[in-house]
Coordinates of C-alpha atoms in Angstrom, one line a residue:
M1 CA 31.6 5.1 -18.9
K2 CA 29.3 8.0 -18.4
R3 CA 30.4 10.7 -16.1
V4 CA 27.9 12.6 -14.0
K5 CA 28.3 15.2 -11.4
T6 CA 27.5 13.8 -8.0
A7 CA 27.7 15.1 -4.4
R8 CA 30.7 13.7 -2.6
P9 CA 30.2 11.6 0.5
S10 CA 29.5 13.4 3.7
S11 CA 32.7 12.2 5.2
R12 CA 34.5 14.4 2.7
T13 CA 32.1 17.2 1.8
G14 CA 29.1 16.8 4.1
T15 CA 26.6 16.9 1.3
L16 CA 25.8 13.2 0.7
S17 CA 22.1 12.6 -0.1
R18 CA 20.1 10.2 1.9
R19 CA 20.6 6.8 0.3
K20 CA 20.4 3.2 1.0
F21 CA 21.3 1.5 4.2
L22 CA 21.0 -2.3 4.2
A23 CA 21.0 -3.6 7.7
G24 CA 21.0 -7.3 7.4
S25 CA 20.4 -9.9 4.8
A26 CA 17.5 -11.3 2.7
A27 CA 16.9 -13.7 5.6
A28 CA 16.3 -10.8 7.9
G29 CA 13.8 -9.4 5.4
L30 CA 15.1 -5.8 5.8
T31 CA 15.8 -3.1 3.4
L32 CA 16.3 0.3 4.9
W33 CA 16.8 3.8 3.6
L34 CA 17.9 6.4 6.1
P35 CA 17.3 10.2 6.2
R36 CA 19.3 12.4 4.0
H37 CA 20.6 15.8 4.8
A38 CA 18.4 18.8 4.0
R39 CA 18.8 20.4 0.6
G40 CA 18.3 24.0 1.2
S41 CA 14.7 25.2 0.5
E42 CA 13.7 22.2 -1.7
V43 CA 10.2 21.0 -1.0
W44 CA 9.6 18.2 -3.4
G45 CA 6.0 17.4 -4.6
D46 CA 4.2 20.5 -3.4
L47 CA 0.5 20.4 -4.2
H48 CA -0.8 23.7 -5.7
P49 CA -3.5 25.2 -3.4
E50 CA -5.9 25.3 -6.3
S51 CA -5.6 21.6 -6.8
W52 CA -7.6 20.6 -3.6
P53 CA -11.2 21.9 -3.7
G54 CA -12.0 21.2 -0.1
T55 CA -12.2 24.0 2.5
G56 CA -13.0 24.1 6.3
G57 CA -13.5 20.6 7.5
N58 CA -12.7 19.3 4.1
A59 CA -9.4 21.2 3.9
L60 CA -6.2 19.1 3.4
P61 CA -4.2 19.2 6.7
T62 CA -0.7 20.4 6.6
G63 CA 1.5 17.6 5.4
G64 CA -1.5 15.6 4.2
Y65 CA -2.9 12.4 5.7
K66 CA -0.9 9.3 6.7
V67 CA -1.7 6.2 4.7
L68 CA -2.2 2.6 5.7
E69 CA -2.6 0.3 2.7
I70 CA -3.7 -3.3 2.9
F71 CA -3.1 -5.1 -0.3
A72 CA -5.2 -8.3 -0.7
Y73 CA -2.5 -10.2 -2.6
G74 CA -3.9 -12.7 -5.1
G75 CA -7.1 -10.8 -6.2
L76 CA -10.1 -10.1 -4.0
S77 CA -13.6 -11.0 -5.3
P78 CA -15.9 -8.0 -5.1
W79 CA -19.1 -10.0 -5.6
E80 CA -19.4 -11.1 -1.9
T81 CA -17.6 -8.1 -0.3
F82 CA -18.1 -4.5 -1.6
Y83 CA -20.2 -5.1 -4.7
V84 CA -22.9 -7.6 -4.0
D85 CA -25.2 -7.1 -7.1
D86 CA -27.4 -10.1 -7.2
D87 CA -29.4 -12.3 -4.7
S88 CA -27.5 -15.4 -5.6
W89 CA -24.1 -13.7 -4.9
R90 CA -23.1 -14.8 -8.4
A91 CA -23.9 -18.4 -7.7
Q92 CA -22.1 -18.6 -4.4
R93 CA -24.8 -17.6 -1.9
G94 CA -25.1 -21.1 -0.5
F95 CA -21.4 -21.4 0.3
F96 CA -21.4 -18.1 2.1
D97 CA -24.6 -18.7 3.9
S98 CA -23.2 -21.9 5.4
L99 CA -20.0 -20.1 6.5
R100 CA -22.0 -17.3 8.0
D101 CA -24.3 -19.6 9.9
A102 CA -21.3 -21.4 11.3
C103 CA -19.3 -18.3 12.2
R104 CA -21.4 -15.2 12.6
P105 CA -25.1 -16.0 12.4
D106 CA -26.0 -12.7 14.0
V107 CA -24.6 -10.6 11.1
P108 CA -27.0 -9.5 8.4
V109 CA -26.4 -11.0 5.0
T110 CA -26.0 -7.6 3.3
Q111 CA -25.9 -3.9 4.2
S112 CA -27.2 -1.0 2.1
F113 CA -24.4 1.3 0.9
G114 CA -24.0 4.4 -1.2
D115 CA -26.1 5.8 -3.9
L116 CA -26.7 2.7 -5.9
G117 CA -29.5 1.7 -3.5
T118 CA -30.5 -1.9 -3.0
R119 CA -29.1 -3.0 -6.4
V120 CA -25.6 -3.1 -5.0
Q121 CA -24.8 -3.8 -1.3
L122 CA -22.1 -4.8 1.0
G123 CA -21.8 -8.5 1.9
W124 CA -21.4 -9.9 5.4
P125 CA -17.7 -10.6 5.0
T126 CA -17.2 -6.8 5.2
S127 CA -19.4 -6.6 8.4
P128 CA -16.6 -5.7 10.8
L129 CA -16.9 -2.2 9.2
W130 CA -20.7 -1.9 9.7
F131 CA -21.9 -4.4 12.3
R132 CA -20.2 -3.3 15.5
S133 CA -21.2 -4.1 19.1
G134 CA -24.0 -6.3 17.8
V135 CA -25.9 -3.6 15.8
V136 CA -25.6 -2.0 12.4
D137 CA -23.3 1.1 12.8
N138 CA -22.8 3.5 9.9
S139 CA -20.0 5.5 11.5
L140 CA -17.2 3.8 9.5
I141 CA -19.0 3.2 6.2
N142 CA -20.1 6.8 6.2
R143 CA -16.3 7.5 5.7
M144 CA -15.9 4.9 3.0
R145 CA -15.7 5.2 -0.8
V146 CA -15.7 2.1 -3.0
V147 CA -13.8 2.8 -6.3
V148 CA -14.6 0.7 -9.4
L149 CA -11.3 -0.1 -11.3
R150 CA -10.4 -1.8 -14.5
H151 CA -7.5 -2.9 -16.6
D152 CA -6.7 -5.8 -19.0
L153 CA -3.8 -7.6 -17.3
L154 CA -4.7 -11.2 -16.3
P155 CA -1.4 -12.6 -14.9
H156 CA -0.5 -11.7 -11.3
E157 CA 3.1 -10.9 -12.4
A158 CA 1.8 -8.0 -14.5
A159 CA -1.3 -7.0 -12.6
I160 CA 0.3 -6.6 -9.2
P161 CA 3.0 -4.1 -10.1
F162 CA 0.5 -2.2 -12.3
S163 CA -2.0 -2.0 -9.4
L164 CA 0.7 -1.1 -6.8
T165 CA 2.3 1.7 -8.9
G166 CA -0.3 2.8 -11.5
L167 CA 2.2 2.1 -14.3
A168 CA 2.9 -0.9 -16.4
L169 CA 6.0 -3.1 -16.2
G170 CA 8.8 -1.6 -18.2
N171 CA 7.9 2.0 -17.4
P172 CA 11.0 3.5 -15.7
R173 CA 8.8 5.7 -13.5
Q174 CA 7.2 2.7 -11.9
A175 CA 7.4 3.6 -8.2
G176 CA 5.4 2.2 -5.3
S177 CA 3.3 4.4 -3.1
A178 CA 5.8 3.8 -0.2
A179 CA 8.6 5.5 -2.2
V180 CA 6.4 8.3 -3.5
I181 CA 4.9 9.3 -0.2
G182 CA 8.2 8.6 1.6
R183 CA 9.9 11.0 -0.8
R184 CA 7.5 13.8 0.1
A185 CA 7.8 13.1 3.8
M186 CA 11.6 13.4 3.5
A187 CA 11.3 16.7 1.7
L188 CA 9.1 18.1 4.5
A189 CA 11.2 16.6 7.4
P190 CA 14.7 15.4 6.3
D191 CA 15.3 13.8 9.7
R192 CA 12.1 11.6 9.5
F193 CA 13.1 7.9 9.9
P194 CA 11.8 5.8 8.4
A195 CA 9.7 7.8 5.9
S196 CA 7.7 4.8 4.8
C197 CA 7.5 1.1 5.4
V198 CA 6.3 -2.1 3.6
L199 CA 5.4 -5.2 5.5
M200 CA 6.0 -8.3 3.3
P201 CA 4.8 -11.9 4.1
D202 CA 7.2 -14.7 4.8
R203 CA 5.2 -16.9 2.4
G204 CA 3.7 -16.5 -1.1
A205 CA 5.0 -16.6 -4.6
A206 CA 7.8 -14.0 -4.9
S207 CA 7.7 -14.3 -8.7
D208 CA 4.3 -12.6 -8.6
N209 CA 6.2 -9.2 -8.3
F210 CA 4.5 -7.9 -5.1
V211 CA 7.9 -6.5 -4.3
A212 CA 6.8 -3.6 -6.6
A213 CA 5.3 -2.2 -3.3
A214 CA 8.8 -1.2 -2.5
S215 CA 10.0 -0.1 -6.0
V216 CA 11.6 3.3 -6.5
G217 CA 11.3 4.0 -10.2
Q218 CA 13.1 7.2 -11.2
L219 CA 12.9 8.7 -7.7
D220 CA 16.0 9.5 -5.7
P221 CA 17.0 6.0 -4.4
A222 CA 16.9 7.5 -0.9
A223 CA 13.1 7.3 -1.1
A224 CA 13.0 3.5 -0.9
P225 CA 11.0 2.3 2.1
L226 CA 12.0 0.2 5.1
V227 CA 10.9 -3.4 4.2
L228 CA 10.2 -5.8 7.0
T229 CA 9.1 -9.4 6.8
V230 CA 6.1 -10.5 8.9
G231 CA 6.6 -13.9 10.3
G232 CA 9.8 -13.5 12.4
D233 CA 12.7 -11.2 12.3
G234 CA 15.2 -13.7 10.8
G235 CA 18.0 -12.6 13.2
L236 CA 17.3 -8.9 12.6
S237 CA 17.7 -8.0 16.3
A238 CA 21.2 -9.5 16.3
L239 CA 22.2 -7.7 13.1
L240 CA 21.0 -4.3 14.4
S241 CA 23.1 -4.8 17.6
R242 CA 26.2 -5.0 15.4
G243 CA 27.6 -7.7 17.7
G244 CA 27.1 -5.6 20.9
D245 CA 30.8 -4.4 20.9
D246 CA 30.7 -0.6 20.3
A247 CA 34.5 -0.2 20.6
R248 CA 35.3 -2.7 17.9
A249 CA 32.4 -1.4 15.7
A250 CA 34.0 2.1 15.9
S251 CA 37.4 0.7 14.8
R252 CA 35.9 -1.2 11.9
D253 CA 34.0 1.9 10.8
R254 CA 37.3 3.9 10.7
L255 CA 39.0 1.2 8.7
A256 CA 36.0 1.0 6.3
A257 CA 36.1 4.8 5.8
A258 CA 39.7 4.7 4.9
Y259 CA 39.2 2.0 2.3
A260 CA 36.1 3.8 0.9
G261 CA 38.0 7.1 0.5
S262 CA 40.7 5.3 -1.4
Y263 CA 38.3 3.6 -3.7
E264 CA 36.4 6.7 -4.3
A265 CA 39.5 8.5 -5.4
R266 CA 39.9 5.9 -8.1
L267 CA 36.4 6.8 -9.4
T268 CA 37.2 10.5 -9.5
V269 CA 38.3 12.2 -12.8
G270 CA 39.0 15.9 -12.4
P271 CA 36.2 17.5 -10.4
D272 CA 33.7 14.7 -11.1
R273 CA 33.2 11.3 -9.7
L274 CA 32.0 8.6 -12.1
R275 CA 28.5 7.2 -11.5
S276 CA 28.6 4.0 -9.5
A277 CA 25.3 3.0 -8.0
N278 CA 26.9 0.1 -6.1
F279 CA 29.5 2.3 -4.5
D280 CA 26.8 4.9 -3.6
Q281 CA 24.8 2.1 -1.9
Y282 CA 27.9 0.8 -0.1
E283 CA 28.7 4.4 1.1
V284 CA 25.4 4.9 2.8
I285 CA 25.5 1.4 4.3
R286 CA 28.8 2.4 5.8
Q287 CA 28.0 5.9 6.9
Q288 CA 24.5 5.3 8.2
L289 CA 25.2 2.2 10.4
G290 CA 24.9 4.5 13.4
Q291 CA 21.1 4.6 12.8
A292 CA 20.9 0.9 13.6
S293 CA 20.4 1.4 17.3
G294 CA 17.6 3.9 16.7
L295 CA 15.8 1.4 14.4
A296 CA 16.3 -1.3 17.1
T297 CA 14.6 1.0 19.6
M298 CA 11.7 1.7 17.3
L299 CA 11.1 -2.0 16.6
E300 CA 11.1 -3.0 20.3
G301 CA 7.4 -2.5 20.5
I302 CA 6.6 -4.0 17.1
D303 CA 5.8 -7.7 17.0
L304 CA 6.5 -9.2 13.6
G305 CA 5.8 -12.7 14.7
V306 CA 2.7 -14.6 13.4
A307 CA 0.7 -16.7 15.9
D308 CA -2.1 -19.2 15.5
E309 CA -5.5 -17.6 16.0
A310 CA -9.0 -18.9 15.9
A311 CA -10.6 -18.3 12.5
C312 CA -14.1 -18.5 11.1
S313 CA -14.2 -22.3 10.9
G314 CA -17.4 -23.3 9.2
A315 CA -18.0 -25.0 5.9
G316 CA -14.7 -26.9 5.9
A317 CA -12.3 -24.2 7.0
S318 CA -9.5 -25.2 9.3
A319 CA -8.9 -23.4 12.5
P320 CA -6.8 -22.2 14.3
A321 CA -4.4 -20.9 11.5
L322 CA -1.5 -18.6 11.1
D323 CA -3.0 -15.1 11.4
S324 CA -0.7 -13.2 9.0
S325 CA -3.3 -10.5 8.4
G326 CA -3.7 -9.7 12.1
A327 CA 0.0 -9.6 12.8
A328 CA 0.8 -7.4 9.8
I329 CA -2.0 -4.9 10.4
Q330 CA -1.2 -4.6 14.1
A331 CA 2.5 -4.1 13.3
A332 CA 1.5 -1.5 10.7
T333 CA -0.5 0.6 13.1
G334 CA 2.3 0.4 15.6
L335 CA 4.7 1.8 13.0
L336 CA 2.4 4.6 12.0
N337 CA 2.2 5.7 15.7
Q338 CA 5.9 6.1 16.0
E339 CA 7.1 9.6 16.8
N340 CA 8.8 10.9 13.7
G341 CA 7.9 7.6 12.0
P342 CA 6.6 6.6 8.6
R343 CA 3.8 8.5 6.8
Y344 CA 2.9 5.4 4.7
V345 CA 2.8 1.8 5.7
G346 CA 1.8 -0.9 3.1
V347 CA 0.8 -4.4 4.1
V348 CA 1.0 -7.2 1.6
D349 CA -1.8 -9.4 3.0
I350 CA -1.9 -13.1 2.4
G351 CA -4.7 -13.9 4.9
F352 CA -4.8 -17.2 6.9
E353 CA -4.1 -19.6 4.1
L354 CA -2.5 -19.7 0.7
F355 CA -5.0 -20.6 -2.0
G356 CA -3.1 -21.6 -5.1
G357 CA 0.0 -19.7 -4.1
A358 CA -1.5 -16.5 -2.8
G359 CA -4.0 -15.7 0.0
Y360 CA -6.9 -14.4 -2.2
D361 CA -6.1 -16.3 -5.4
S362 CA -9.3 -18.3 -5.0
H363 CA -9.5 -20.6 -8.0
F364 CA -11.3 -22.8 -5.5
N365 CA -13.0 -22.3 -2.1
N366 CA -13.5 -18.6 -2.8
H367 CA -15.9 -18.4 0.2
L368 CA -13.0 -19.3 2.6
A369 CA -10.6 -16.7 1.1
V370 CA -13.3 -14.0 1.4
G371 CA -15.5 -15.1 4.2
R372 CA -12.7 -16.2 6.5
D373 CA -9.5 -14.6 5.5
F374 CA -10.7 -11.1 4.4
Y375 CA -13.2 -11.0 7.2
R376 CA -10.4 -11.5 9.7
A377 CA -8.3 -8.7 8.1
L378 CA -11.2 -6.3 8.5
E379 CA -11.9 -7.6 12.0
V380 CA -8.4 -6.7 13.1
L381 CA -8.6 -3.3 11.2
E382 CA -11.8 -2.4 13.1
Q383 CA -10.2 -3.4 16.4
E384 CA -7.3 -1.1 15.8
I385 CA -9.8 1.7 15.0
A386 CA -12.0 1.0 17.9
G387 CA -9.0 0.8 20.3
G388 CA -7.7 4.2 19.2
T389 CA -4.5 2.8 17.7
L390 CA -5.7 3.9 14.2
D391 CA -7.2 7.4 13.9
L392 CA -9.1 7.9 10.7
D393 CA -8.9 11.7 11.2
D394 CA -5.2 11.6 10.4
T395 CA -4.8 8.4 8.5
M396 CA -6.5 7.1 5.3
V397 CA -6.9 3.3 4.9
V398 CA -6.7 1.9 1.4
L399 CA -7.9 -1.6 0.7
S400 CA -6.5 -2.7 -2.6
T401 CA -5.9 -5.7 -4.8
E402 CA -4.5 -6.5 -8.2
F403 CA -7.8 -7.5 -9.8
G404 CA -11.1 -9.1 -8.9
R405 CA -12.5 -12.6 -9.6
T406 CA -14.8 -13.7 -12.3
P407 CA -18.5 -13.0 -11.9
H408 CA -19.1 -16.7 -12.7
I409 CA -17.8 -19.8 -10.9
G410 CA -14.5 -21.0 -12.4
L411 CA -13.8 -24.3 -13.9
E412 CA -10.6 -25.1 -11.9
G413 CA -12.1 -26.3 -8.7
D414 CA -14.9 -26.3 -6.1
A415 CA -16.6 -22.9 -5.7
G416 CA -13.7 -21.0 -7.2
R417 CA -13.3 -17.8 -9.3
D418 CA -10.7 -17.0 -11.8
H419 CA -8.8 -13.7 -12.5
W420 CA -10.9 -10.8 -13.6
P421 CA -9.3 -7.3 -14.1
F422 CA -12.2 -6.0 -16.2
G423 CA -14.3 -4.8 -13.2
Y424 CA -13.2 -4.9 -9.6
V425 CA -13.0 -2.5 -6.6
S426 CA -10.6 -0.9 -4.1
V427 CA -11.7 1.0 -1.0
L428 CA -10.8 4.3 0.6
L429 CA -11.7 4.6 4.3
G430 CA -11.2 7.7 6.5
G431 CA -8.7 10.5 5.8
P432 CA -10.4 13.1 3.6
V433 CA -13.5 10.9 3.1
G434 CA -16.2 12.2 5.3
R435 CA -13.7 14.2 7.4
G436 CA -16.1 17.2 7.7
G437 CA -18.8 15.1 9.5
V438 CA -21.0 14.8 6.5
P439 CA -21.6 11.1 5.4
A440 CA -19.5 10.5 2.2
Q441 CA -20.2 6.8 1.6
G442 CA -20.7 5.8 -2.0
Y443 CA -19.5 4.1 -5.1
V444 CA -17.1 5.8 -7.4
G445 CA -17.9 4.2 -10.8
R446 CA -20.2 1.3 -11.7
I447 CA -20.0 -2.3 -12.9
G448 CA -22.5 -3.6 -15.4
G449 CA -24.5 -6.8 -15.1
D450 CA -21.9 -8.6 -17.2
G451 CA -19.3 -8.0 -14.5
R452 CA -17.4 -5.4 -16.6
A453 CA -16.7 -1.9 -15.4
V454 CA -18.9 0.7 -17.3
A455 CA -16.4 2.3 -19.7
D456 CA -17.5 5.9 -19.0
D457 CA -17.8 5.5 -15.3
S458 CA -14.8 3.6 -14.0
Y459 CA -11.2 4.2 -13.3
T460 CA -7.6 2.8 -13.5
P461 CA -4.9 2.0 -11.1
A462 CA -3.1 5.2 -12.0
D463 CA -6.2 7.2 -11.0
L464 CA -6.3 5.5 -7.6
R465 CA -2.6 6.0 -7.0
A466 CA -2.9 9.7 -8.0
A467 CA -5.8 10.2 -5.5
I468 CA -3.8 8.5 -2.7
Y469 CA -0.9 10.8 -3.3
M470 CA -3.2 13.8 -3.2
A471 CA -4.6 12.7 0.2
A472 CA -1.0 12.3 1.4
G473 CA -0.5 16.0 0.5
L474 CA 1.6 15.8 -2.7
N475 CA 1.1 16.6 -6.3
P476 CA 1.1 13.4 -8.3
L477 CA 1.7 15.2 -11.6
Q478 CA 4.7 17.3 -10.5
P479 CA 7.5 16.4 -10.5
S480 CA 7.5 14.2 -13.5
E481 CA 9.1 11.1 -11.8
V482 CA 5.6 10.1 -10.6
F483 CA 2.9 10.6 -13.2
S484 CA 2.0 12.9 -16.0
I485 CA -1.5 14.0 -16.8
G486 CA -1.6 11.6 -19.6
D487 CA -1.3 8.7 -17.2
L488 CA -4.7 9.5 -15.7
S489 CA -7.9 8.3 -17.4
S490 CA -10.2 10.8 -19.1
N491 CA -12.9 9.8 -16.6
A492 CA -10.7 10.8 -13.7
R493 CA -9.8 14.2 -15.1
E494 CA -13.1 14.8 -17.0
G495 CA -11.1 15.4 -20.1
S496 CA -9.1 18.3 -18.7
R497 CA -5.5 18.8 -19.7
V498 CA -4.8 21.3 -17.0
D499 CA -3.1 19.9 -14.0
E500 CA -5.0 21.8 -11.3
V501 CA -8.4 21.2 -12.9
A502 CA -7.7 17.5 -13.3
L503 CA -6.6 17.1 -9.7
Q504 CA -9.7 19.0 -8.5
N505 CA -11.8 16.6 -10.4
L506 CA -9.9 13.6 -9.0
A507 CA -10.3 14.8 -5.4
G508 CA -14.0 15.5 -5.9
K509 CA -14.7 12.1 -7.4
F510 CA -12.6 9.9 -5.1
F511 CA -13.1 11.8 -1.8
G512 CA -16.3 13.8 -2.3
V513 CA -14.6 17.0 -1.2

């Protein structure tokens, strides 16, 4: 058995790192990592000042921006949303026109966007971001960048973790953005709790690996996010109360401490304790149970329940339906507004209805997945912005997905599209984009007429993740547990092999700073 030098538990030496605290069970849908103790002057993930080219209004704020990510699980079609590039909407115009006529006839069919002119536009399912109070309003899309991405992984099981981490399955560094940004937040404020969160759906195909959103990779395990299930707390409140008997809980804690100390002595040889990941996890569960009451207080104002809501109901859609999107986004903004709360919240969005196992996996009825489900997600997002719950001056919104859908109608069902990783989009809204007051709307990259991303003008999931980390105020290339410069595409770094130059190029392309 390999021996490693590890810090002794805080009950004996006071130097235990922040590690995992599991409060509940799989039914409760909760995985929780609590604040570790400060480690001297360590500041993990510092971004070199020369890496960020913006100054004045484009300067990166101290600590970076908070991040809200909405991951359209299943694969969002770009052709009717953020990359409408032909009049027929890639042979689905009729379906979408019928849905619009039934649901939002006052919304224009398309909206001009960015520097590609009239050839590429936004489709009406994205209209909550540009048709506000009954008129076209550019205030949000002036702070929006649409990024063209590409990869070659067709199965959900491989594409989802690649898109959520920027690294392929099997790479030991494969960590989700929640862990990376949470790790940086902990370095700046060791008492922050929780540093990051992921909101998972209570439905969907778990085998699709969307749990990669909470993966840690080679980071300190203390960086793992708080994971909550949207769709009911599964008895979480009762678990956090620890039975409501403080006296008995204290007695049990003392007994557990005695047993833990005895067991740890058996793992210790000379000055060193043998590596035991399971014991480390147990120790923090035991030692950090005192944080349960604080978590319960934080969650008092967060509603994880999913209610039936009226949905866009034309063209055969059913309404009302379970509004998972709305519940998750509202809970996410509530978490981001917590004092000393998370710097990153990720939402795995399944929309109103599961199509073939995932909300946006639209092998049939693509117009409902996009024109009803995704429209609703953006509608709730805009409501949170308009209501002041979500401030784009301190939070960047990321709209992501594992791949797009085919530019032609699929063969598996009515009006459907199949998997298409060869040219699709993600969206960056707010944060550094247009922060200085100058419109920054535009496309980052291009997709050709064949539906494939243009090779010398498109990007990869690693490029997108690295840019997100920069906006969050950390260097994605140092330390090495996250990315190395070789993980970025040549397009993103413009061929540079110098970290600072590559990151300047990345910030300029993705944020326009």
